[in-house]
Amino acid sequence: MTMFEYAPAPESRDVVDIKPSYGLFIDGKFVDGKGEAFKTVNPATEETLAEVAAATSEDVDAAVAAARRAYEKVWGPMPGSERAKYLFRIARIIQERGRELAVLESLDNGKPIKESRDVDIPLVAAHFFYYAGWADKLGHAGFGADPKALGVAGQVIPWNFPLLMLAWKIAPALACGNTVVLKPAETTPLTALLFAEICQQAELPAGVVNIVTGAGATGATLVEHPDVNKVAFTGSTEVGRRIARAVAGTRKKLTLELGGKAANIVFDDAAIDQAVEGTVNGIFFNQGHVCCAGSRLLLQESIAEEFLARLRRRMGTLRVGDPLDKNTDVGAINSAEQLERIRALSQIGEAEGAERYTAPCVLPERGFWFAPTVFTGVSQSHRIAREEIFGPVLSVLTFRTPDEAVAKANNTPYGLSAGVWTEKGSRILWLADRLRAGVVWANTFNKFDPTSPFGGYKESGYGREGGRQGLEAYLDV
Amino acid sequence: MSETGRIAVRKTYKLYVGGKFPRSESGRSYLVTGADGTVLANASRSSRKDVRDAVVAARAAQKGWATATAYLRGQILYRAAEMMEGRRAQFAEELRAAEGGSRKQAEARVDATIDRWVWYAGWADKVPQVLGNGNPVAGPYFNLSSPEPTGVVGVIAPQHAPLLGLVSAIAPAIVTGNTVVVIASEKMPLPAVTLGEVLATSDFPGGVVNILTGHTGEMAPHLASHADVNGLDLTGVDDPELARTLEAAAADNLKRVLRPAAEDFLAEPTLKRLRTWTETKTVWHPAGV
Amino acid sequence: MTELSTLLAGLPGVDQVGAEQRAASLATRSIKTSAKAWAIDLSIRMVDLTTLEGADTPGKVRTLCAKAIRPEPSDPTCPSTAAICVYPSMVPVAAAALKGSGVHLASVATAFPSGQAPLQVKLDDTRAAVEAGADEIDMVISRGAFLAGDYQHVFDEIVAIKEACGKAHLKVILETGELGTYDNVRKASWLAMRAGADFIKTSTGKVAPAATLPVTMIMLEAVRDFRELTGRQVGVKPAGGIKTTKDAMKYLVVVNEVAGPDWLDPDWFRFGASSLLNDLLMQRQKLATGHYSGPDYVTVD
C-alpha cells in the first residue's frame, strides 16, 4: 500500500433486530393493517428489510379514535408535570438504544452511520428532553397563562430524517397535551415503528402516540380526517399546497415545513477553508436530502475560481458508499424514484448549458447512488437554480456586490434557510436582516438544535419547529 | 341646505392606494346606505385591477416600511391616533350613521379605536423583545430568533365593526413592518375611507395601508390568489364557503391565513395577530477567537 | 506597515469553531486492519524520538538512539524512527550512536524553549549543533516579537538561522500554544515558510497546549496552500501530547485528507514524541498476535 486506503470499518448490524413484517401501532398495540402490505428496502443494497402494513381509512379511523380517547381520558387531563416525566423517559430510552436506532436508520434510509449516530439520533433524544421540560411550564411560554392543547394531531413526515422529523412532530405535540397519529414516509417506516416499541417500553398510555404506515393515500386520509384538530406536515412544497387546500375551511391548525433552495453566499474575505467545509456540509450532508440544503452556492466573482478549485479538491476526499461503514461521508440515495429525479434534473442542468463536475468516486453496483456533483456557470434562470433537486447536486452562481448577492439569494419562491460567509461582522448583520429565510447560518451551515426554531418564509411553509416558538403549533393560541 | 343657508360641500368617498385617493379604475360605484336606510354616499366599487394596483403599491412600500426603525413606526402609528383624535366627532358621526345606535356608543367605539392605535404604537419596539429570544443551543454558537414582517398582507376587514374592527386588523399587521391591502366592510365602507384620510396625514409612507371599497365577493378571490401577497386575514369573511375557497386559493403560494373565531374588538387584543404576521428568523453564528 | 505585515494580514481568516469541527470530524475516521498496520509502521517511521530534559545524560541519549534504530529488537520488519531529537550538548553523543543507521539527528537550538536570547547566541547555538553532527535543527521563533507585531524581526531571525544551518534541515517551532489564535498560527506558518523553513513545527513540548489536531490541520492547510502558490513543499511536525496510536491515526487522517498523500512520508511529516513510540509498538504487536499487549512487552528506555 502506497496510499492511505481506509479498510472497511462497518458498524455491526447485530444491534438491531428487524422483524419480517410490521403492523400498525394503534392504541398502544401493534395490530394488523387492513390494507395490502408493502416492502421497505435498504437503498444501499436494494434488499427488502421488512414488510409493512399499509393503513386504510378504516385503520386511520381507529388510530384517530384511539388518539381522541387518549386525549380526552388520559393525556389531556394529565398534569403537565406528569406528561413531562413520560417525555423525559422516552428521551432516556432513545439515548440508551441510540446505536440500535442509528443502525436501523442507516439501513432503512441509506444515510451514513456517522450521521445517524452523531447527528440524527442525538438530536432526537435532545428534542424529547427539551420539550419534556416545557410540558409543565407552558404558562411561561408567552402564549397566555394557561394555553390549551388542540386535541388530536395528524402528522405526516418525510424520509430524509425519519426519526428526527418524528421527534420534531411528536415531542412538542405531546408536551402541549395533544395526542398524535403519525404517518412516517413510505420508504422509511422502520425507526418510527421502533419508536412505537420505545413508547411501550416507556409505558406511555395507550393511544397517546399512534403510528400508521403507508403511502400518500394514507397521509391524505389522515390530514383530511374530520376528527383531527391539527395537521403538521414536512415534505415537498407541492404536497404541502395540496394539504393546505385540503384543510381549507376546516379550522384545523396547520403547520408546514416544505422545500427550499437555499443560497450559501461566500464573500472574498471569508474564512475560506471553513467556507469550503460549510459548502460541502451544506449540500452533501445527508446526500443533499435536506430541505434547508445550501443548494445554490453564490460566490463573489473575485474568488470564484480559487474557491471552486478548493471545493473540487475537497470533493475528492468525500467517501461515497456503504452507509454502515464508519468512514462513509455520503450514503445512498433513498429511493429509485428520488434517484431518477436527481438524474433528470442534472441532465436538464447539462442541457441548459451549465458545466458539470462530478467527484471522482467509485459507486457500488447495487443500490441507489449518485456521486457528489457541482454545476458551474449556472444562472438564476436555469431550472437547477430554481427547483429543489433534493440530492447531492450543487449549483454555483456568482455575484459582484452585496446587493446583488441579496437580490439573487431572495429571488426564489422558497425561504427556508441561507448561509453567509464573511469575516466582516457588520456585513453579516446587514445580510441577515435582508435575507428572506427562516434560518440564517452565518459562518456555519446545517446546524440544528432543539432550542432553535426552524421553519420557512414564503413557499417553504409556515410555523416553526423547535424552541419556544415551536410550541405555538400545538397550542390553541 | 344648512341652517345658515349655505350649501354643504359633500365628500367624495374614494379609495386610498399608494398614498393617493383614486377612484376605481373601473369607474364604478355603489350606493351606501346608513343603518336607517338613508343614502349616505356613492362609494367606489373596486375591481380586480384595483386589487392588483393596490398589491403593487403595498409591495413597493414594504421594504422601506420594514426597514424603518421600530421607534419611527411606533411614532407614526401614534400619529394616527393623534389625527383620529382631532376628527373624533366626524368619525363618531359617520359611525353612528353607518351602524346606528346612540351617539355615546359610537363615541365609545371611536375612542376604543384611537386607543387601539396607541396600544399597537407602543408594541412597535417591543414585539421583537417579546416574540424573539436568544436560544441556548448546545454548542459554541450565538443564536437569536427575531420576528420579521411577513410581507404584504391582504385584509378582509370585519363587516360589522367598520372602524374598530378595521383598525384592530390593520394596526397589528403594519406595526411590525408589513404593508396591507384592505377590503373595507362592504356595507359600511365610509369610516374606512375617512381612516385613509387620517393615515395620509399621519406620516405613513404611501402604500403602507391601501384601502379598497366595493364588493367583498368580487375582490377577495383576487387578493387570496395573488402570488405577491404573503398573508390573508379572513376576519371579514362571514360565509363559510367563501372562506373555504379563499383559503384554498391562498394555498397556491402558501399564504399565512388568519381566520379567527368571533372576536370582541372592545377587549384588549391578544398577540395572535402580531404573531401571525411575523416570521421568526433565527440567526446562528459561531463564537470563537 | 511593512510588506510582510500586509501579506500576513491578507491571509484568509480561520473560524475557530468550524476548524475544530472539521478536525473533530476527521478524528472520527475508523482506521482498522490493513490500513491500521500500514499507518502504524508509517507512524513509527515519522517519529522524532525526543528527549529534552535537564536530566539528559549521554547514557540516556545512547539508549534512546538504540531504540530509534531498532524499536522492536525481536522484529527486524519493524522500521526505525525518523530521527532522534536532543539538546545541542547531547548531539556529539547521539551522532556517534546513530552513525550509519540512517536515523536523522535533530537538535533543538536558538535558546530553546523560550527563544529569549540575543541573535548571536542563537546563531552560535545552531552552528555548534550542526558542526557536532545534527542534520536537522528545530528552532523556536520569538513569540514575543511575533505577538508584538514585529514580524520582520521574526522573519529576519529565521533567515539568519536558516543560513547558519547550512545543509541541515530547518524546522521552525511556532509554539502555537502561545500564539492564542488559529489566525496567528496561519500567519506564523506563512511567515516561517517564506523565511525558508523546511518544516513548520507546532510546539516545544514545554508549553501547554502543545500539538493539537486542529492546530496541525491549520498548518497542513498552510503548507498545502504554500506549495500551490510557490511550488515548494514544506513539512509539518506536531510535537508534544501525542501519546497513543489512536492519536497518531487521527493525525495521519488529517494529513491525508487536508494536505494530501504527498505529505504521508517521513520527509514531510513527523511526530515529535517520546511515549508514542511504545504505544505504536504495542498496537503493532496486537495486530501481529491478535491479542492486546502490555507495557512489559516493549522496551523502556
mmCIF file of C-alpha atoms in Angstrom, chain B residues 4-276:
data_model
loop_
_atom_site.group_PDB
_atom_site.id
_atom_site.type_symbol
_atom_site.label_atom_id
_atom_site.label_comp_id
_atom_site.label_asym_id
_atom_site.label_seq_id
_atom_site.Cartn_x
_atom_site.Cartn_y
_atom_site.Cartn_z
ATOM 1 C CA THR B 4 -77.047 79.161 7.695
ATOM 2 C CA GLY B 5 -78.399 78.726 4.209
ATOM 3 C CA ARG B 6 -75.035 77.581 2.944
ATOM 4 C CA ILE B 7 -74.832 74.616 0.557
ATOM 5 C CA ALA B 8 -72.676 71.943 2.211
ATOM 6 C CA VAL B 9 -69.661 70.622 0.397
ATOM 7 C CA ARG B 10 -70.092 66.887 0.246
ATOM 8 C CA LYS B 11 -67.216 64.464 0.342
ATOM 9 C CA THR B 12 -66.433 62.093 -2.461
ATOM 10 C CA TYR B 13 -65.544 58.758 -0.957
ATOM 11 C CA LYS B 14 -62.626 57.373 -2.906
ATOM 12 C CA LEU B 15 -60.088 54.627 -2.487
ATOM 13 C CA TYR B 16 -56.776 55.006 -0.664
ATOM 14 C CA VAL B 17 -53.981 53.385 -2.699
ATOM 15 C CA GLY B 18 -50.266 54.168 -2.704
ATOM 16 C CA GLY B 19 -50.848 57.275 -0.598
ATOM 17 C CA LYS B 20 -53.267 58.730 -3.113
ATOM 18 C CA PHE B 21 -57.040 58.816 -3.359
ATOM 19 C CA PRO B 22 -58.009 57.386 -6.736
ATOM 20 C CA ARG B 23 -61.417 56.287 -7.895
ATOM 21 C CA SER B 24 -61.830 52.715 -9.007
ATOM 22 C CA GLU B 25 -60.175 52.157 -12.356
ATOM 23 C CA SER B 26 -63.457 50.547 -13.364
ATOM 24 C CA GLY B 27 -65.293 53.833 -12.965
ATOM 25 C CA ARG B 28 -67.944 52.035 -10.957
ATOM 26 C CA SER B 29 -69.541 52.999 -7.694
ATOM 27 C CA TYR B 30 -72.181 51.569 -5.382
ATOM 28 C CA LEU B 31 -74.733 53.104 -3.152
ATOM 29 C CA VAL B 32 -74.007 53.090 0.557
ATOM 30 C CA THR B 33 -76.930 53.437 2.892
ATOM 31 C CA GLY B 34 -76.945 54.051 6.601
ATOM 32 C CA ALA B 35 -78.389 51.904 9.351
ATOM 33 C CA ASP B 36 -81.695 53.705 8.975
ATOM 34 C CA GLY B 37 -81.779 53.240 5.232
ATOM 35 C CA THR B 38 -80.834 56.791 4.281
ATOM 36 C CA VAL B 39 -78.476 57.193 1.401
ATOM 37 C CA LEU B 40 -75.033 58.169 2.653
ATOM 38 C CA ALA B 41 -72.828 58.253 -0.414
ATOM 39 C CA ASN B 42 -71.669 56.592 -3.577
ATOM 40 C CA ALA B 43 -68.605 54.564 -2.712
ATOM 41 C CA SER B 44 -66.094 53.341 -5.246
ATOM 42 C CA ARG B 45 -66.706 49.793 -6.349
ATOM 43 C CA SER B 46 -63.215 48.420 -6.842
ATOM 44 C CA SER B 47 -62.334 45.841 -9.436
ATOM 45 C CA ARG B 48 -59.707 43.100 -9.581
ATOM 46 C CA LYS B 49 -57.427 45.618 -11.281
ATOM 47 C CA ASP B 50 -57.720 47.889 -8.294
ATOM 48 C CA VAL B 51 -56.693 44.904 -6.183
ATOM 49 C CA ARG B 52 -53.710 44.402 -8.473
ATOM 50 C CA ASP B 53 -52.693 48.081 -8.258
ATOM 51 C CA ALA B 54 -53.053 48.068 -4.503
ATOM 52 C CA VAL B 55 -50.813 44.995 -4.179
ATOM 53 C CA VAL B 56 -48.189 46.686 -6.333
ATOM 54 C CA ALA B 57 -48.337 49.759 -4.096
ATOM 55 C CA ALA B 58 -48.142 47.632 -0.949
ATOM 56 C CA ARG B 59 -45.180 45.650 -2.246
ATOM 57 C CA ALA B 60 -43.345 48.792 -3.298
ATOM 58 C CA ALA B 61 -43.739 50.262 0.164
ATOM 59 C CA GLN B 62 -42.967 47.131 2.133
ATOM 60 C CA LYS B 63 -39.184 47.094 2.133
ATOM 61 C CA GLY B 64 -38.828 50.703 3.193
ATOM 62 C CA TRP B 65 -41.510 50.402 5.844
ATOM 63 C CA ALA B 66 -39.950 47.249 7.284
ATOM 64 C CA THR B 67 -36.504 48.824 7.448
ATOM 65 C CA ALA B 68 -37.760 51.988 9.134
ATOM 66 C CA THR B 69 -36.797 51.888 12.783
ATOM 67 C CA ALA B 70 -39.319 50.456 15.184
ATOM 68 C CA TYR B 71 -39.250 53.794 17.004
ATOM 69 C CA LEU B 72 -40.317 55.569 13.832
ATOM 70 C CA ARG B 73 -43.073 53.070 13.033
ATOM 71 C CA GLY B 74 -44.342 53.424 16.589
ATOM 72 C CA GLN B 75 -44.430 57.204 16.287
ATOM 73 C CA ILE B 76 -46.302 57.045 13.005
ATOM 74 C CA LEU B 77 -48.937 54.725 14.486
ATOM 75 C CA TYR B 78 -49.211 57.086 17.413
ATOM 76 C CA ARG B 79 -49.586 59.940 14.958
ATOM 77 C CA ALA B 80 -52.596 58.134 13.511
ATOM 78 C CA ALA B 81 -54.144 58.180 16.973
ATOM 79 C CA GLU B 82 -53.463 61.907 17.235
ATOM 80 C CA MET B 83 -55.020 62.569 13.855
ATOM 81 C CA MET B 84 -58.089 60.488 14.703
ATOM 82 C CA GLU B 85 -58.495 62.276 17.987
ATOM 83 C CA GLY B 86 -58.776 65.524 16.045
ATOM 84 C CA ARG B 87 -61.520 64.050 13.901
ATOM 85 C CA ARG B 88 -63.244 62.275 16.774
ATOM 86 C CA ALA B 89 -66.595 63.946 16.136
ATOM 87 C CA GLN B 90 -66.513 63.250 12.434
ATOM 88 C CA PHE B 91 -65.777 59.551 12.994
ATOM 89 C CA ALA B 92 -68.495 59.282 15.638
ATOM 90 C CA GLU B 93 -70.973 60.832 13.258
ATOM 91 C CA GLU B 94 -70.002 58.587 10.390
ATOM 92 C CA LEU B 95 -70.013 55.508 12.560
ATOM 93 C CA ARG B 96 -73.375 56.300 14.002
ATOM 94 C CA ALA B 97 -74.804 56.856 10.551
ATOM 95 C CA ALA B 98 -73.394 53.539 9.395
ATOM 96 C CA GLU B 99 -74.054 51.369 12.430
ATOM 97 C CA GLY B 100 -76.969 53.098 14.104
ATOM 98 C CA GLY B 101 -77.195 53.150 17.891
ATOM 99 C CA SER B 102 -76.569 56.028 20.200
ATOM 100 C CA ARG B 103 -74.021 58.802 19.832
ATOM 101 C CA LYS B 104 -72.472 57.579 23.071
ATOM 102 C CA GLN B 105 -71.979 54.080 21.680
ATOM 103 C CA ALA B 106 -70.431 55.463 18.542
ATOM 104 C CA GLU B 107 -68.115 57.694 20.528
ATOM 105 C CA ALA B 108 -67.089 54.779 22.698
ATOM 106 C CA ARG B 109 -66.086 52.830 19.600
ATOM 107 C CA VAL B 110 -64.153 55.744 18.159
ATOM 108 C CA ASP B 111 -62.357 56.166 21.468
ATOM 109 C CA ALA B 112 -61.566 52.464 21.572
ATOM 110 C CA THR B 113 -60.241 52.728 18.022
ATOM 111 C CA ILE B 114 -57.976 55.631 18.902
ATOM 112 C CA ASP B 115 -56.775 53.755 21.967
ATOM 113 C CA ARG B 116 -56.086 50.703 19.815
ATOM 114 C CA TRP B 117 -53.688 52.753 17.687
ATOM 115 C CA VAL B 118 -51.969 53.875 20.861
ATOM 116 C CA TRP B 119 -51.785 50.302 22.154
ATOM 117 C CA TYR B 120 -50.218 48.982 18.976
ATOM 118 C CA ALA B 121 -47.956 52.040 18.591
ATOM 119 C CA GLY B 122 -46.355 51.005 21.831
ATOM 120 C CA TRP B 123 -45.773 47.489 20.523
ATOM 121 C CA ALA B 124 -43.537 48.561 17.637
ATOM 122 C CA ASP B 125 -40.301 48.353 19.570
ATOM 123 C CA LYS B 126 -41.392 45.596 21.919
ATOM 124 C CA VAL B 127 -42.562 42.873 19.574
ATOM 125 C CA PRO B 128 -39.013 41.706 18.804
ATOM 126 C CA GLN B 129 -38.297 41.575 22.518
ATOM 127 C CA VAL B 130 -41.425 39.654 23.374
ATOM 128 C CA LEU B 131 -41.700 37.343 20.357
ATOM 129 C CA GLY B 132 -37.968 36.915 19.862
ATOM 130 C CA ASN B 133 -35.379 35.400 22.130
ATOM 131 C CA GLY B 134 -31.897 34.000 22.328
ATOM 132 C CA ASN B 135 -31.597 30.261 22.164
ATOM 133 C CA PRO B 136 -29.176 28.294 24.334
ATOM 134 C CA VAL B 137 -28.024 25.844 21.697
ATOM 135 C CA ALA B 138 -25.738 23.022 22.757
ATOM 136 C CA GLY B 139 -22.599 24.321 21.116
ATOM 137 C CA PRO B 140 -20.336 27.342 20.690
ATOM 138 C CA TYR B 141 -22.857 29.497 18.830
ATOM 139 C CA PHE B 142 -24.625 32.769 19.178
ATOM 140 C CA ASN B 143 -28.237 32.023 18.257
ATOM 141 C CA LEU B 144 -31.008 34.591 18.110
ATOM 142 C CA SER B 145 -34.603 34.365 16.957
ATOM 143 C CA SER B 146 -36.407 37.549 15.973
ATOM 144 C CA PRO B 147 -39.762 38.232 14.353
ATOM 145 C CA GLU B 148 -39.746 39.858 10.943
ATOM 146 C CA PRO B 149 -42.686 41.093 8.908
ATOM 147 C CA THR B 150 -44.297 38.523 6.635
ATOM 148 C CA GLY B 151 -44.566 40.997 3.766
ATOM 149 C CA VAL B 152 -47.786 42.074 2.097
ATOM 150 C CA VAL B 153 -50.946 41.103 3.957
ATOM 151 C CA GLY B 154 -54.394 41.095 2.419
ATOM 152 C CA VAL B 155 -57.036 42.060 4.957
ATOM 153 C CA ILE B 156 -60.706 41.418 4.517
ATOM 154 C CA ALA B 157 -61.855 43.761 7.211
ATOM 155 C CA PRO B 158 -64.630 42.883 9.648
ATOM 156 C CA GLN B 159 -68.012 43.521 8.096
ATOM 157 C CA HIS B 160 -69.728 44.538 11.306
ATOM 158 C CA ALA B 161 -67.096 46.616 13.023
ATOM 159 C CA PRO B 162 -66.225 49.088 10.278
ATOM 160 C CA LEU B 163 -63.827 51.214 12.292
ATOM 161 C CA LEU B 164 -62.691 49.477 15.495
ATOM 162 C CA GLY B 165 -62.535 46.085 13.768
ATOM 163 C CA LEU B 166 -60.771 47.635 10.795
ATOM 164 C CA VAL B 167 -58.051 49.237 12.884
ATOM 165 C CA SER B 168 -57.809 46.110 15.050
ATOM 166 C CA ALA B 169 -56.891 44.205 11.884
ATOM 167 C CA ILE B 170 -54.641 46.812 10.231
ATOM 168 C CA ALA B 171 -52.557 48.027 13.164
ATOM 169 C CA PRO B 172 -51.080 44.666 14.248
ATOM 170 C CA ALA B 173 -50.103 43.903 10.664
ATOM 171 C CA ILE B 174 -48.375 47.188 9.896
ATOM 172 C CA VAL B 175 -46.757 47.850 13.249
ATOM 173 C CA THR B 176 -44.153 45.131 12.619
ATOM 174 C CA GLY B 177 -43.374 46.309 9.085
ATOM 175 C CA ASN B 178 -45.949 44.606 6.897
ATOM 176 C CA THR B 179 -47.953 46.571 4.386
ATOM 177 C CA VAL B 180 -51.625 45.855 3.815
ATOM 178 C CA VAL B 181 -54.269 45.790 1.152
ATOM 179 C CA VAL B 182 -57.589 46.147 2.920
ATOM 180 C CA ILE B 183 -61.027 45.342 1.632
ATOM 181 C CA ALA B 184 -63.278 47.512 3.762
ATOM 182 C CA SER B 185 -66.628 46.436 5.171
ATOM 183 C CA GLU B 186 -68.880 46.106 2.151
ATOM 184 C CA LYS B 187 -71.961 47.623 3.739
ATOM 185 C CA MET B 188 -70.163 50.179 5.906
ATOM 186 C CA PRO B 189 -67.143 51.348 3.928
ATOM 187 C CA LEU B 190 -67.230 55.081 4.685
ATOM 188 C CA PRO B 191 -65.337 55.065 8.029
ATOM 189 C CA ALA B 192 -62.576 53.145 6.246
ATOM 190 C CA VAL B 193 -62.286 55.829 3.592
ATOM 191 C CA THR B 194 -62.125 58.519 6.228
ATOM 192 C CA LEU B 195 -59.483 56.469 8.032
ATOM 193 C CA GLY B 196 -57.472 56.602 4.804
ATOM 194 C CA GLU B 197 -57.557 60.391 5.055
ATOM 195 C CA VAL B 198 -56.220 60.131 8.585
ATOM 196 C CA LEU B 199 -53.433 57.809 7.529
ATOM 197 C CA ALA B 200 -52.500 60.079 4.635
ATOM 198 C CA THR B 201 -51.767 62.814 7.147
ATOM 199 C CA SER B 202 -50.030 60.639 9.725
ATOM 200 C CA ASP B 203 -46.621 60.344 8.051
ATOM 201 C CA PHE B 204 -47.332 56.849 6.751
ATOM 202 C CA PRO B 205 -45.358 56.346 3.561
ATOM 203 C CA GLY B 206 -47.731 55.850 0.644
ATOM 204 C CA GLY B 207 -48.609 52.201 0.097
ATOM 205 C CA VAL B 208 -48.240 51.003 3.691
ATOM 206 C CA VAL B 209 -52.003 50.896 4.010
ATOM 207 C CA ASN B 210 -54.195 50.578 0.954
ATOM 208 C CA ILE B 211 -57.950 50.630 1.350
ATOM 209 C CA LEU B 212 -60.392 49.364 -1.232
ATOM 210 C CA THR B 213 -64.149 49.591 -1.081
ATOM 211 C CA GLY B 214 -66.598 47.510 -3.049
ATOM 212 C CA HIS B 215 -67.987 44.000 -3.119
ATOM 213 C CA THR B 216 -66.020 41.595 -0.949
ATOM 214 C CA GLY B 217 -67.014 38.588 -3.014
ATOM 215 C CA GLU B 218 -65.737 40.242 -6.166
ATOM 216 C CA MET B 219 -62.347 41.375 -4.860
ATOM 217 C CA ALA B 220 -61.405 38.797 -2.241
ATOM 218 C CA PRO B 221 -60.662 35.898 -4.609
ATOM 219 C CA HIS B 222 -58.116 38.033 -6.478
ATOM 220 C CA LEU B 223 -56.474 39.061 -3.255
ATOM 221 C CA ALA B 224 -56.467 35.468 -1.978
ATOM 222 C CA SER B 225 -54.869 34.077 -5.114
ATOM 223 C CA HIS B 226 -52.389 36.893 -5.741
ATOM 224 C CA ALA B 227 -48.877 35.401 -5.795
ATOM 225 C CA ASP B 228 -47.284 38.552 -4.423
ATOM 226 C CA VAL B 229 -49.390 38.582 -1.279
ATOM 227 C CA ASN B 230 -47.910 36.746 1.705
ATOM 228 C CA GLY B 231 -50.742 36.713 4.202
ATOM 229 C CA LEU B 232 -54.514 36.725 4.205
ATOM 230 C CA ASP B 233 -56.751 37.933 7.017
ATOM 231 C CA LEU B 234 -60.227 36.468 6.618
ATOM 232 C CA THR B 235 -61.789 38.182 9.627
ATOM 233 C CA GLY B 236 -64.388 39.831 7.435
ATOM 234 C CA VAL B 237 -65.460 36.700 5.590
ATOM 235 C CA ASP B 238 -68.665 35.523 7.168
ATOM 236 C CA ASP B 239 -69.684 32.995 4.535
ATOM 237 C CA PRO B 240 -68.007 29.648 5.332
ATOM 238 C CA GLU B 241 -67.995 28.551 1.716
ATOM 239 C CA LEU B 242 -66.304 31.770 0.602
ATOM 240 C CA ALA B 243 -63.796 31.336 3.420
ATOM 241 C CA ARG B 244 -63.025 27.829 2.219
ATOM 242 C CA THR B 245 -62.462 28.855 -1.373
ATOM 243 C CA LEU B 246 -60.328 31.817 -0.310
ATOM 244 C CA GLU B 247 -58.234 29.607 1.953
ATOM 245 C CA ALA B 248 -57.821 27.110 -0.850
ATOM 246 C CA ALA B 249 -56.744 29.880 -3.221
ATOM 247 C CA ALA B 250 -54.326 31.180 -0.604
ATOM 248 C CA ALA B 251 -52.697 27.738 -0.562
ATOM 249 C CA ASP B 252 -51.303 28.297 -4.048
ATOM 250 C CA ASN B 253 -48.390 30.309 -2.705
ATOM 251 C CA LEU B 254 -48.720 29.134 0.886
ATOM 252 C CA LYS B 255 -50.071 32.382 2.286
ATOM 253 C CA ARG B 256 -50.338 32.597 6.008
ATOM 254 C CA VAL B 257 -54.079 32.655 6.692
ATOM 255 C CA LEU B 258 -55.866 34.100 9.704
ATOM 256 C CA ARG B 259 -59.425 33.053 10.231
ATOM 257 C CA PRO B 260 -60.235 33.928 13.799
ATOM 258 C CA ALA B 261 -63.300 32.868 15.701
ATOM 259 C CA ALA B 262 -65.734 35.646 16.561
ATOM 260 C CA GLU B 263 -63.880 38.448 18.283
ATOM 261 C CA ASP B 264 -64.825 41.050 20.842
ATOM 262 C CA PHE B 265 -62.973 44.045 19.479
ATOM 263 C CA LEU B 266 -63.584 46.062 22.625
ATOM 264 C CA ALA B 267 -61.475 43.654 24.670
ATOM 265 C CA GLU B 268 -57.686 44.011 24.858
ATOM 266 C CA PRO B 269 -56.228 42.073 21.922
ATOM 267 C CA THR B 270 -54.020 39.036 22.298
ATOM 268 C CA LEU B 271 -50.706 38.795 20.448
ATOM 269 C CA LYS B 272 -52.161 36.381 17.919
ATOM 270 C CA ARG B 273 -52.294 38.894 15.085
ATOM 271 C CA LEU B 274 -48.798 40.179 15.792
ATOM 272 C CA ARG B 275 -47.554 36.596 15.723
ATOM 273 C CA THR B 276 -49.495 35.658 12.623
#
